[in-house]
Coordinates of C-alpha atoms and ligand atoms in Angstrom, one line a residue:
X257 CA 0.6 -17.2 4.9
X258 CA -0.1 -21.1 5.4
X259 CA -2.7 -20.5 8.4
X260 CA -5.1 -18.8 6.5
X261 CA -7.8 -19.4 3.7
X262 CA -7.3 -16.5 0.8
X263 CA -10.0 -15.6 -1.8
X264 CA -9.5 -17.0 -5.1
X265 CA -8.8 -14.3 -8.1
X266 CA -8.8 -14.1 -11.1
X267 CA -5.4 -12.9 -12.9
X268 CA -4.1 -11.4 -15.9
X269 CA -7.7 -11.8 -18.0
X270 CA -6.6 -8.9 -19.6
X271 CA -2.9 -9.6 -21.1
X272 CA -0.3 -7.5 -23.7
X273 CA -2.0 -8.9 -26.5
X274 CA -6.2 -8.2 -25.1
X275 CA -5.7 -5.2 -23.1
X276 CA -8.7 -3.8 -21.6
X277 CA -9.1 -0.5 -22.6
X278 CA -10.9 1.9 -20.0
X279 CA -11.6 5.2 -19.2
X280 CA -10.2 7.6 -16.8
X281 CA -12.8 9.6 -15.0
X282 CA -10.9 11.8 -12.4
X283 CA -7.2 12.4 -11.7
X284 CA -6.8 14.3 -8.6
X285 CA -3.7 15.6 -6.7
X286 CA -3.1 14.5 -3.6
X287 CA 0.6 15.5 -2.7
X288 CA 1.8 18.9 -4.7
X289 CA 5.4 19.9 -3.6
X290 CA 8.3 21.5 -5.6
X291 CA 9.9 18.1 -5.1
X292 CA 7.0 15.7 -5.2
X293 CA 3.5 15.4 -7.4
X294 CA 1.3 12.3 -6.0
X295 CA -2.4 11.5 -8.1
X296 CA -5.4 9.8 -7.2
X297 CA -6.0 8.0 -10.2
X298 CA -10.1 7.4 -10.9
X299 CA -10.5 4.7 -14.0
X300 CA -13.7 3.0 -15.0
X301 CA -12.5 -0.3 -15.9
X302 CA -15.3 -1.9 -14.3
X303 CA -14.8 -5.4 -16.7
X304 CA -12.2 -6.5 -14.9
X305 CA -12.7 -8.7 -11.7
X306 CA -9.8 -7.4 -9.5
X307 CA -10.1 -7.7 -5.6
X308 CA -8.4 -5.1 -3.1
X309 CA -4.8 -6.0 -2.8
X310 CA -4.4 -6.5 -6.4
X311 CA -2.7 -4.6 -8.7
X312 CA -3.4 -3.7 -12.6
X313 CA -0.7 -3.0 -15.0
X314 CA -0.9 -0.1 -17.1
X315 CA 0.9 0.1 -20.7
X316 CA 2.0 3.7 -22.2
X317 CA 1.4 4.6 -25.4
X318 CA 4.6 5.1 -27.8
X319 CA 7.4 3.0 -28.2
X320 CA 10.9 2.9 -26.1
X321 CA 14.4 3.5 -27.3
X322 CA 14.8 0.4 -28.7
X323 CA 11.5 0.9 -31.0
X324 CA 9.4 -1.9 -28.6
X325 CA 5.8 -0.7 -26.7
X326 CA 6.2 0.2 -23.7
X327 CA 6.5 -2.4 -20.9
X328 CA 3.9 -3.1 -18.5
X329 CA 4.2 -0.8 -15.6
X330 CA 2.1 -2.8 -12.2
X331 CA 0.3 -0.3 -9.8
X332 CA -1.5 -1.5 -6.7
X333 CA -5.3 -0.6 -6.7
X334 CA -6.1 2.0 -3.9
X335 CA -9.9 1.0 -3.8
X336 CA -12.0 -1.8 -2.9
X337 CA -12.4 -5.1 -5.8
X338 CA -14.8 -4.6 -8.5
X339 CA -17.7 -6.6 -7.0
X340 CA -18.0 -5.4 -3.9
X341 CA -21.6 -3.2 -4.3
X342 CA -20.9 0.4 -3.9
X343 CA -17.3 0.3 -4.6
X344 CA -15.5 3.3 -5.9
X345 CA -13.8 2.6 -9.1
X346 CA -10.8 1.2 -9.8
X347 CA -8.3 3.8 -8.2
X348 CA -4.6 3.5 -8.4
X349 CA -2.4 5.9 -6.1
X350 CA 0.6 8.0 -8.6
X351 CA 4.0 9.6 -7.6
X352 CA 5.3 11.3 -10.4
X353 CA 8.6 10.1 -11.1
X354 CA 11.5 12.5 -12.0
X355 CA 15.2 11.8 -10.5
X356 CA 18.6 13.2 -11.8
X357 CA 20.8 9.9 -12.8
X358 CA 24.8 9.8 -12.1
X359 CA 25.8 11.9 -15.1
X360 CA 23.3 14.5 -14.0
X361 CA 20.2 14.2 -16.6
X362 CA 17.0 13.9 -15.5
X363 CA 14.9 10.7 -16.0
X364 CA 11.1 10.9 -16.0
X365 CA 9.7 7.2 -15.5
X366 CA 7.7 6.8 -18.6
X367 CA 4.3 5.4 -16.9
X368 CA 4.4 7.1 -13.7
X369 CA 4.4 10.5 -15.9
X370 CA 2.0 9.2 -18.4
X371 CA -0.5 8.5 -15.7
X372 CA -0.1 12.0 -13.9
X373 CA -0.4 14.3 -17.2
X374 CA -3.9 12.2 -17.9
X375 CA -6.8 14.1 -17.8
X376 CA -10.7 12.2 -17.5
X377 CA -11.9 11.1 -20.9
X378 CA -8.0 9.8 -21.6
X379 CA -8.4 6.1 -22.4
X380 CA -5.5 3.9 -20.6
X381 CA -4.4 0.4 -21.8
X382 CA -4.6 -2.3 -18.8
X383 CA -3.5 -5.5 -17.6
X384 CA -4.7 -7.6 -15.4
X385 CA -5.4 -8.2 -12.5
X386 CA -2.3 -9.4 -11.1
X387 CA -1.2 -11.2 -7.6
X388 CA -2.9 -14.1 -5.7
X389 CA -1.4 -13.6 -2.1
X390 CA -1.3 -9.7 -1.1
X391 CA -4.9 -10.2 -0.4
X392 CA -7.2 -10.3 3.3
X393 CA -8.8 -13.9 4.1
X394 CA -12.2 -15.0 2.8
X395 CA -15.0 -13.2 4.9
X396 CA -15.2 -16.0 7.5
X397 CA -11.8 -15.9 8.5
X398 CA -11.0 -12.1 8.3
X399 CA -11.8 -11.3 11.9
X400 CA -8.6 -11.1 13.4
X401 CA -5.7 -8.2 14.3
X402 CA -3.9 -6.9 11.5
X403 CA -0.6 -5.2 11.5
X404 CA -0.1 -2.8 8.1
X405 CA 2.8 -1.1 7.7
X406 CA 3.4 1.3 4.2
X407 CA 5.5 4.1 3.1
X408 CA 5.1 6.3 0.3
X409 CA 2.7 4.9 -2.1
X410 CA 2.5 1.8 -0.8
X411 CA -0.4 3.2 1.3
X412 CA -2.9 2.1 -1.7
X413 CA -3.8 -1.4 -0.6
X414 CA -4.2 -0.4 2.4
X415 CA -7.1 1.8 1.8
X416 CA -9.2 -0.4 0.0
X417 CA -8.2 -3.3 3.2
X418 CA -9.3 -0.6 5.3
X419 CA -12.3 -0.1 3.4
X420 CA -13.2 -4.2 3.7
X421 CA -12.5 -4.4 7.2
X422 CA -14.7 -1.6 8.4
X423 CA -17.4 -0.6 5.4
X424 CA -17.8 -3.9 4.2
X425 CA -17.2 -6.6 7.1
X426 CA -20.4 -6.1 9.5
X427 CA -18.9 -5.4 13.1
X428 CA -15.2 -6.2 12.5
X429 CA -14.0 -6.0 16.3
X430 CA -9.9 -7.1 16.2
X431 CA -7.2 -4.3 16.3
X432 CA -5.8 -3.2 12.9
X433 CA -2.7 -1.4 13.2
X434 CA -1.7 1.3 10.4
X435 CA 1.6 2.3 10.5
X436 CA 2.8 4.9 7.8
X437 CA 6.2 6.1 7.2
X438 CA 6.0 10.0 4.6
X439 CA 8.4 12.2 4.6
X440 CA 6.7 15.2 5.5
X441 CA 3.6 15.5 7.2
X442 CA 1.6 16.8 4.3
X443 CA 2.9 13.9 2.1
X444 CA 0.8 11.8 4.3
X445 CA -1.4 10.6 1.5
X446 CA -5.4 9.8 2.5
X447 CA -4.3 11.4 6.1
X448 CA -7.4 12.8 6.7
X449 CA -9.7 10.0 5.4
X450 CA -8.0 7.6 7.8
X451 CA -8.0 9.9 10.5
X452 CA -12.1 9.9 10.4
X453 CA -12.3 6.0 11.2
X454 CA -14.2 6.0 13.9
X455 CA -13.7 2.8 14.6
X456 CA -11.6 2.7 18.8
X457 CA -10.1 -0.7 17.3
X458 CA -7.9 1.4 14.4
X459 CA -4.9 2.4 15.4
X460 CA -3.4 4.7 12.5
X461 CA 0.4 6.3 13.3
X462 CA 2.9 8.2 11.4
X463 CA 6.4 8.1 11.3
X464 CA 7.5 11.8 9.4
X465 CA 11.3 11.2 8.5
X466 CA 12.6 14.3 7.5
X467 CA 10.3 16.3 10.5
X468 CA 10.6 14.2 13.5
X469 CA 13.7 12.1 14.9
X470 CA 14.7 9.4 17.3
X471 CA 16.8 9.8 20.6
X472 CA 19.6 9.1 18.8
X473 CA 19.1 12.2 16.3
X474 CA 18.1 9.7 13.0
X475 CA 15.2 9.9 10.7
X476 CA 12.2 8.4 12.0
X477 CA 11.0 5.4 10.3
X478 CA 8.3 2.8 10.6
X479 CA 9.7 0.2 12.2
X480 CA 10.7 3.1 15.4
X481 CA 7.7 4.0 15.7
X482 CA 7.0 0.0 15.5
X483 CA 9.0 -0.3 18.7
X484 CA 7.8 2.8 20.4
X485 CA 4.5 0.6 20.3
X486 CA 6.2 -2.3 21.9
X487 CA 3.5 -3.0 25.0
X488 CA 0.6 -2.6 22.4
X489 CA 2.2 -4.7 19.6
X490 CA 3.7 -7.8 21.7
X491 CA 0.8 -9.6 22.6
X492 CA -0.5 -8.9 19.0
X493 CA 3.2 -10.4 17.5
X494 CA 2.9 -13.2 19.9
X495 CA -0.7 -14.3 18.8
X496 CA -0.6 -17.1 16.0
X497 CA -3.7 -15.4 14.3
X498 CA -2.1 -11.6 13.6
X499 CA -1.6 -11.4 9.9
X500 CA 1.1 -7.9 8.8
X501 CA 1.4 -6.5 5.4
X502 CA 4.1 -4.8 4.0
X503 CA 4.0 -2.3 1.1
X504 CA 6.4 0.5 0.1
X505 CA 10.0 0.7 -0.4
X506 CA 12.6 -2.0 -0.6
X507 CA 14.6 -2.0 2.7
X508 CA 11.2 -2.1 4.9
X509 CA 11.6 -5.7 5.1
X510 CA 14.7 -5.5 7.5
X511 CA 12.9 -2.7 9.7
X512 CA 10.0 -5.2 9.9
X513 CA 12.9 -7.4 10.5
X514 CA 14.9 -5.1 13.4
X515 CA 11.1 -3.9 14.7
X516 CA 10.4 -7.3 16.0
X517 CA 13.8 -8.6 17.5
X518 CA 13.9 -5.3 19.0
X519 CA 10.3 -5.4 20.5
X520 CA 11.5 -9.4 21.6
X521 CA 14.8 -8.8 23.3
X522 CA 13.6 -5.4 25.2
X523 CA 10.8 -8.5 26.4
X524 CA 13.2 -10.5 27.4
X525 CA 12.0 -12.7 24.8
X526 CA 14.0 -15.2 22.2
X527 CA 14.2 -12.8 19.2
X528 CA 14.9 -15.2 16.5
X529 CA 12.0 -17.3 17.4
X530 CA 9.1 -14.2 17.5
X531 CA 10.7 -12.8 14.3
X532 CA 10.3 -16.7 12.4
X533 CA 6.5 -16.9 13.4
X534 CA 6.0 -12.9 12.2
X535 CA 7.5 -13.4 9.1
X536 CA 5.5 -16.4 8.9
X537 CA 2.2 -13.9 8.7
X538 CA 3.8 -11.2 6.6
X539 CA 3.1 -10.7 2.8
X540 CA 5.4 -8.3 1.3
X541 CA 5.0 -6.0 -1.6
X542 CA 8.2 -3.5 -2.1
X543 CA 9.9 -2.1 -4.7
Ligands
A2P25 P1 13.7 9.3 3.5 O1 13.2 9.1 2.6 O2 13.7 10.9 5.0 O3 14.7 8.8 4.0 P2 8.9 8.2 -0.6 O4 7.3 8.8 -0.1 O5 9.6 9.4 -0.6 O6 8.9 7.0 -0.9 O7 9.2 8.1 1.3 C1 8.6 6.9 2.1 C2 9.3 7.2 3.1 O8 9.5 6.1 3.7 C3 9.7 8.1 3.6 O9 9.7 8.9 5.2 C4 11.6 7.7 4.0 O10 11.8 8.2 4.5 C5 10.5 6.2 4.7 N1 11.8 5.3 4.3 C6 13.0 5.1 3.4 N2 14.1 4.4 3.8 C7 13.4 3.4 4.6 C8 13.7 2.1 4.9 N3 14.1 1.3 5.0 N4 12.5 1.7 6.1 C9 11.8 2.2 6.5 N5 10.9 3.0 6.2 C10 12.4 3.9 5.0

């Protein structure tokens, strides 16, 4: 994102060799389905100087199958920066990873299961903060349109970004779009919180892939929703001030390209040119 000035942030103040020991304050369930458990975990880590959009590392206790300490796992911060007056404490949005491998064995993600099972008072081993690029511009340059794209727990950084735009920034007026993808309606994370924003310039759209279908019968993803909203989005895509941020599943990148190209083609524009312009203004965090 060459045209904007990003805040200068601290990174890796706490490392594996000198981690921050931080207490869990709250562990609240956001999704409770047979096949999905997502937690909102609040941690007292005020000593760390982090900004919304950055990540923190978590080291699960114990050792791996080789007898070595577990690797650092990065989680996006779902709250405002630690130096913002009145900000909620460090918040992570964690999905319990449990899946069957090809041999039919049940695999449990070490760090996600550890975090989802924590209780208030438990002490976590943290590193970080991490990340210098997935950040909103400095205050003097923050007034501009934004298009946020999230799937699943990829919503985390946008929760902090929305708080920065609508609660911290005075009189923020440009349009903000949040496109959020989930399998089922009851997996829409922080849905009530986002719906409660009264700002007329905030546009929150959801794609529920296992409940909504495209005209051709395929699952509805956020890229399809973006194409549906082409009339609203096109002027923003063409506006060099608009910034794009994407967080969530790998595969979203291709969806972004598809959406921009389709919108351009349907409008009779040079798709390659519009895509290149939008990609130059895109920050991506997929996993
Ligand atoms: P689906 O799994 O129905 O195909 P999760 O919470 O499980 O991480 O899911 C996030 C959402 O992103 C789901 O609705 C999922 O759809 C959807 N999704 C899967 N692949 C893509 C993709 N390539 N682009 C955009 N959304 C996707």
